[in-house]
PDB file of C-alpha atoms and ligand atoms in Angstrom:
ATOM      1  CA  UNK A 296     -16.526  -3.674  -3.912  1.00 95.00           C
ATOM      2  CA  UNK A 297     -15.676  -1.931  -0.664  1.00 97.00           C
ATOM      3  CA  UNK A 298     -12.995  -3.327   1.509  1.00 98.00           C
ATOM      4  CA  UNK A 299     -11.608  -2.505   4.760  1.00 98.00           C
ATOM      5  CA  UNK A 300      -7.873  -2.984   6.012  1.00 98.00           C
ATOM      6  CA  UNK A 301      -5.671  -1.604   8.760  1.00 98.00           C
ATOM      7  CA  UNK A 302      -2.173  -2.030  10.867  1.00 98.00           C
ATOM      8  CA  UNK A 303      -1.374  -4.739  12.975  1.00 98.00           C
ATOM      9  CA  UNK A 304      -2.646  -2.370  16.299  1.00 98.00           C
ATOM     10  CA  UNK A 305      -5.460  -0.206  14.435  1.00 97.00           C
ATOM     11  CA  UNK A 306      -3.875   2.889  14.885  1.00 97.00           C
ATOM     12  CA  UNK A 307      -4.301   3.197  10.749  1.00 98.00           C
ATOM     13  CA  UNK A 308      -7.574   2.206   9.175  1.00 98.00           C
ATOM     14  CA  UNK A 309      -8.496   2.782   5.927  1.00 98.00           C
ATOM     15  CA  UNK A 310     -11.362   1.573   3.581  1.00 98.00           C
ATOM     16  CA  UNK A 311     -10.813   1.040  -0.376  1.00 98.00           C
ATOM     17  CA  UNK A 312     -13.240   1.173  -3.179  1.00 98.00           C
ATOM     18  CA  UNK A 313     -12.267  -1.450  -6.366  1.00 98.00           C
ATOM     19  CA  UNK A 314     -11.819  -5.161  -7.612  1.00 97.00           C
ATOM     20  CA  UNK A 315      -9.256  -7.155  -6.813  1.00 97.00           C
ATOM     21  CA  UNK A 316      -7.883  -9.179  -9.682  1.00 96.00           C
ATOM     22  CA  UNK A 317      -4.358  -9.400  -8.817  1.00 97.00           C
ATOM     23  CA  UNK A 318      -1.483  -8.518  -6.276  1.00 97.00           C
ATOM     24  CA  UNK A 319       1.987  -7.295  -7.408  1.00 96.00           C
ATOM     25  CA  UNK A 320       4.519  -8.703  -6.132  1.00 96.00           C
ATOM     26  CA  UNK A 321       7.451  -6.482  -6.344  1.00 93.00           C
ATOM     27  CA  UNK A 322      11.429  -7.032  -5.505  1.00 93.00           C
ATOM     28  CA  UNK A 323      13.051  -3.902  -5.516  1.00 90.00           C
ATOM     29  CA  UNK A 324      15.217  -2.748  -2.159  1.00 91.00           C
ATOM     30  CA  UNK A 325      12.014  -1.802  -0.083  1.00 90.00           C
ATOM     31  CA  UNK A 326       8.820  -4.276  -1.608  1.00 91.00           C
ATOM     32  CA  UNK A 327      11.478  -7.339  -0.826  1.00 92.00           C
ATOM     33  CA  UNK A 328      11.585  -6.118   2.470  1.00 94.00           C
ATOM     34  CA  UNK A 329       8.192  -5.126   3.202  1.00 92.00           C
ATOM     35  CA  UNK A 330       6.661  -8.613   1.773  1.00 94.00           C
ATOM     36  CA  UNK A 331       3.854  -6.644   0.807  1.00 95.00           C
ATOM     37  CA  UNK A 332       1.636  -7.677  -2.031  1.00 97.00           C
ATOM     38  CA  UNK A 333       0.009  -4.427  -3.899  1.00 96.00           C
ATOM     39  CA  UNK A 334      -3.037  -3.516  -5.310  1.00 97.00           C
ATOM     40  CA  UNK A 335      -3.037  -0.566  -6.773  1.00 96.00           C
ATOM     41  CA  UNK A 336      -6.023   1.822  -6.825  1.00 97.00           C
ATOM     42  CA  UNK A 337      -6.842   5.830  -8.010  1.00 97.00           C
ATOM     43  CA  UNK A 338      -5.470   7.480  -4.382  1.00 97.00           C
ATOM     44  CA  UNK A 339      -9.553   9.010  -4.771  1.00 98.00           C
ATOM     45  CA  UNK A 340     -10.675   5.214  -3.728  1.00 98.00           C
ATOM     46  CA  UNK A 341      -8.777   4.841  -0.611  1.00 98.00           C
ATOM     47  CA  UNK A 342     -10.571   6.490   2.629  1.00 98.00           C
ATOM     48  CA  UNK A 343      -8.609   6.660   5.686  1.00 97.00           C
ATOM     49  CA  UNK A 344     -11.034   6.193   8.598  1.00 98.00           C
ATOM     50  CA  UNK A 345      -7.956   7.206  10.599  1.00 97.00           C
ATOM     51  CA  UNK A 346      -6.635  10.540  10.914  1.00 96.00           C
ATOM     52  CA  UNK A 347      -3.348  10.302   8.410  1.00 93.00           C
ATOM     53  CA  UNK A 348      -1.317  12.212  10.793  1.00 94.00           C
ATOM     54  CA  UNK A 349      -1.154   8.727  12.871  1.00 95.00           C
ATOM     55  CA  UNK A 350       0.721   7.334   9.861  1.00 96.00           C
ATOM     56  CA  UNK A 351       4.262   8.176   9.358  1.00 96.00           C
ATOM     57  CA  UNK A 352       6.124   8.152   5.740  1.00 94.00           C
ATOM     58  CA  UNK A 353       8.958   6.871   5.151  1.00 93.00           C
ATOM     59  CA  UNK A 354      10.841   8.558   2.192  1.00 90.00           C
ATOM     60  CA  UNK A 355      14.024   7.499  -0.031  1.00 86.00           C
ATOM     61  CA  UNK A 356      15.553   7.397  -3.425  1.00 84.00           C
ATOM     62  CA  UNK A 357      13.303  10.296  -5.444  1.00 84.00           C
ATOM     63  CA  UNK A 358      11.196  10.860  -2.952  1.00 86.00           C
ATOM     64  CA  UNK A 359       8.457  10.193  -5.344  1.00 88.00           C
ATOM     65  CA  UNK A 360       6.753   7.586  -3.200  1.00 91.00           C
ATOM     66  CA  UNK A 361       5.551   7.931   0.275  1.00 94.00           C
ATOM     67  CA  UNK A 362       5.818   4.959   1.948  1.00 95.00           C
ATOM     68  CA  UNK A 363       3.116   5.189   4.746  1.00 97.00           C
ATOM     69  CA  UNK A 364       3.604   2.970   8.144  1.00 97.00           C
ATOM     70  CA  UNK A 365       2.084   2.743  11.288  1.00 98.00           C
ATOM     71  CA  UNK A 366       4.710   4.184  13.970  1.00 97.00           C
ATOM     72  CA  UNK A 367       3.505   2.168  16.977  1.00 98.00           C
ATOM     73  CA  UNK A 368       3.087  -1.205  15.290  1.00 98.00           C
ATOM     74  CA  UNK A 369       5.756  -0.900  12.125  1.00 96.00           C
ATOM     75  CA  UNK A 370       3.161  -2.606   9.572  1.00 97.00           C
ATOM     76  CA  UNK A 371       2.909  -0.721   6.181  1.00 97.00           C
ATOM     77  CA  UNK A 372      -0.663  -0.677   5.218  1.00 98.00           C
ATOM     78  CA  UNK A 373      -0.343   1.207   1.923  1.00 97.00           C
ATOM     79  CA  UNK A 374       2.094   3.772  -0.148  1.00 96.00           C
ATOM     80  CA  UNK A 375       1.243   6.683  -2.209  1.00 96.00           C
ATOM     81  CA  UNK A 376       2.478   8.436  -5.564  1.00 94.00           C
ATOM     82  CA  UNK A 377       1.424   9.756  -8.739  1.00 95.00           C
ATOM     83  CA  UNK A 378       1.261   7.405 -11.406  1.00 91.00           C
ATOM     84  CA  UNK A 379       2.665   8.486 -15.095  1.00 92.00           C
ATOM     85  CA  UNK A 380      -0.812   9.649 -16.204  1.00 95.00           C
ATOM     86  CA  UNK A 381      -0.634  12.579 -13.500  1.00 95.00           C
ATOM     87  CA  UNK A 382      -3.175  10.527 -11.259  1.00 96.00           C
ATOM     88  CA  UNK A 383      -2.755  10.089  -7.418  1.00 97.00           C
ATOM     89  CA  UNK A 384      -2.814   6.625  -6.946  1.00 97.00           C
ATOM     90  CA  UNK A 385      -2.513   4.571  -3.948  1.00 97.00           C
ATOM     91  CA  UNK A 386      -0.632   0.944  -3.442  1.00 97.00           C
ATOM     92  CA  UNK A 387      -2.473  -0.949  -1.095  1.00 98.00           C
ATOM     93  CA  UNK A 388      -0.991  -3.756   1.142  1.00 97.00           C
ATOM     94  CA  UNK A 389      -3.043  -6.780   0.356  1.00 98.00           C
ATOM     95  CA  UNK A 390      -1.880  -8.150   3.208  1.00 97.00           C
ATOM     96  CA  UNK A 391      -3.721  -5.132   5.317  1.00 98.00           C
ATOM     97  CA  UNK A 392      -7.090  -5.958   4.207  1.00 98.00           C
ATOM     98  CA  UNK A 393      -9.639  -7.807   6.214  1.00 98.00           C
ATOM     99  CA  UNK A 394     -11.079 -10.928   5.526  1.00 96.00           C
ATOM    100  CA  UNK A 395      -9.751 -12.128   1.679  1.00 97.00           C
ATOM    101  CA  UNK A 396      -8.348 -15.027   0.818  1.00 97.00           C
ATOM    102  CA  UNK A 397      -4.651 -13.995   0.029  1.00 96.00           C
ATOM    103  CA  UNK A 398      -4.094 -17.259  -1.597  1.00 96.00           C
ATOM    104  CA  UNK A 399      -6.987 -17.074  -4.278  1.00 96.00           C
ATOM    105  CA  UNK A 400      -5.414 -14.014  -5.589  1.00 97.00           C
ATOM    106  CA  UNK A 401      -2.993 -14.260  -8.584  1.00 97.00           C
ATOM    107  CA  UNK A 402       0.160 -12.363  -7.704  1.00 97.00           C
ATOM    108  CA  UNK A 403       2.180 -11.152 -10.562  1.00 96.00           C
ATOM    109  CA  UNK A 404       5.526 -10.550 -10.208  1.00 96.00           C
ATOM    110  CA  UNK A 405       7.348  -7.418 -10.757  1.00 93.00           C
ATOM    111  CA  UNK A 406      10.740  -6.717 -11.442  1.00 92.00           C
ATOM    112  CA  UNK A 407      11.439  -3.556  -9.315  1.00 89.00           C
ATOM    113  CA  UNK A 408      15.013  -3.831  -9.117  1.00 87.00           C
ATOM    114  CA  UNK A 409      15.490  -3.327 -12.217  1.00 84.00           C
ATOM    115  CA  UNK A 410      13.611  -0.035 -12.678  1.00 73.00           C
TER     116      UNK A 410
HETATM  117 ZN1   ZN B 298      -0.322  -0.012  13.995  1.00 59.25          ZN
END
């Protein structure tokens, strides 16, 4: 299934390409902030229909993950990094995407912090 998301302002639109069965909910210093709720698909799945350069990314600890916000509105619509496996994957802000029914979505919890 194809879904579309973007910012608060739609400076940063994006379409994604997968099933959602669950969001992770995740506490360490940044996710507990955010209050975002990821889904987390191959980085080859998510389309920006936005040039990226409107995004800005927001980098800290290892610099392995590139936290990717809208400068004029502040709402993080997704985050990239390579997952274990060597694959580019993208974290999606469930919270970003149009028209789905947040609250029929399992979230599982994640324990960040502790990582
Ligand atoms: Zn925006």
């Amino acid at each position: 299934m194809k879904y579309t998301g973007s910012c608060h302002c739609g400076n940063v639109k994006f379409e994604a390409e997968g099933a959602i069965e669950s969001g992770l909910a995740c506490n360490c210093s940044i996710c507990q902030r955010k209050g975002s709720l990821l889904w987390f698909v191959p980085r080859a799945n998510l389309r920006l229909l936005t040039p990226e350069d409107q995004t800005r990314s927001y980098l800290f600890n290892q610099h392995r993950i590139e936290h990717r916000f809208c400068p004029n509105c502040g709402i993080h619509p997704y985050a990239e990094a390579v997952a274990p496996d060597g694959t580019p994957t993208a974290a999606i802000n469930l919270r970003c995407i149009d028209g789905i029914d947040l609250a029929a979505i399992p979230v599982h919890h994640y324990d960040g912090r502790a990582r």
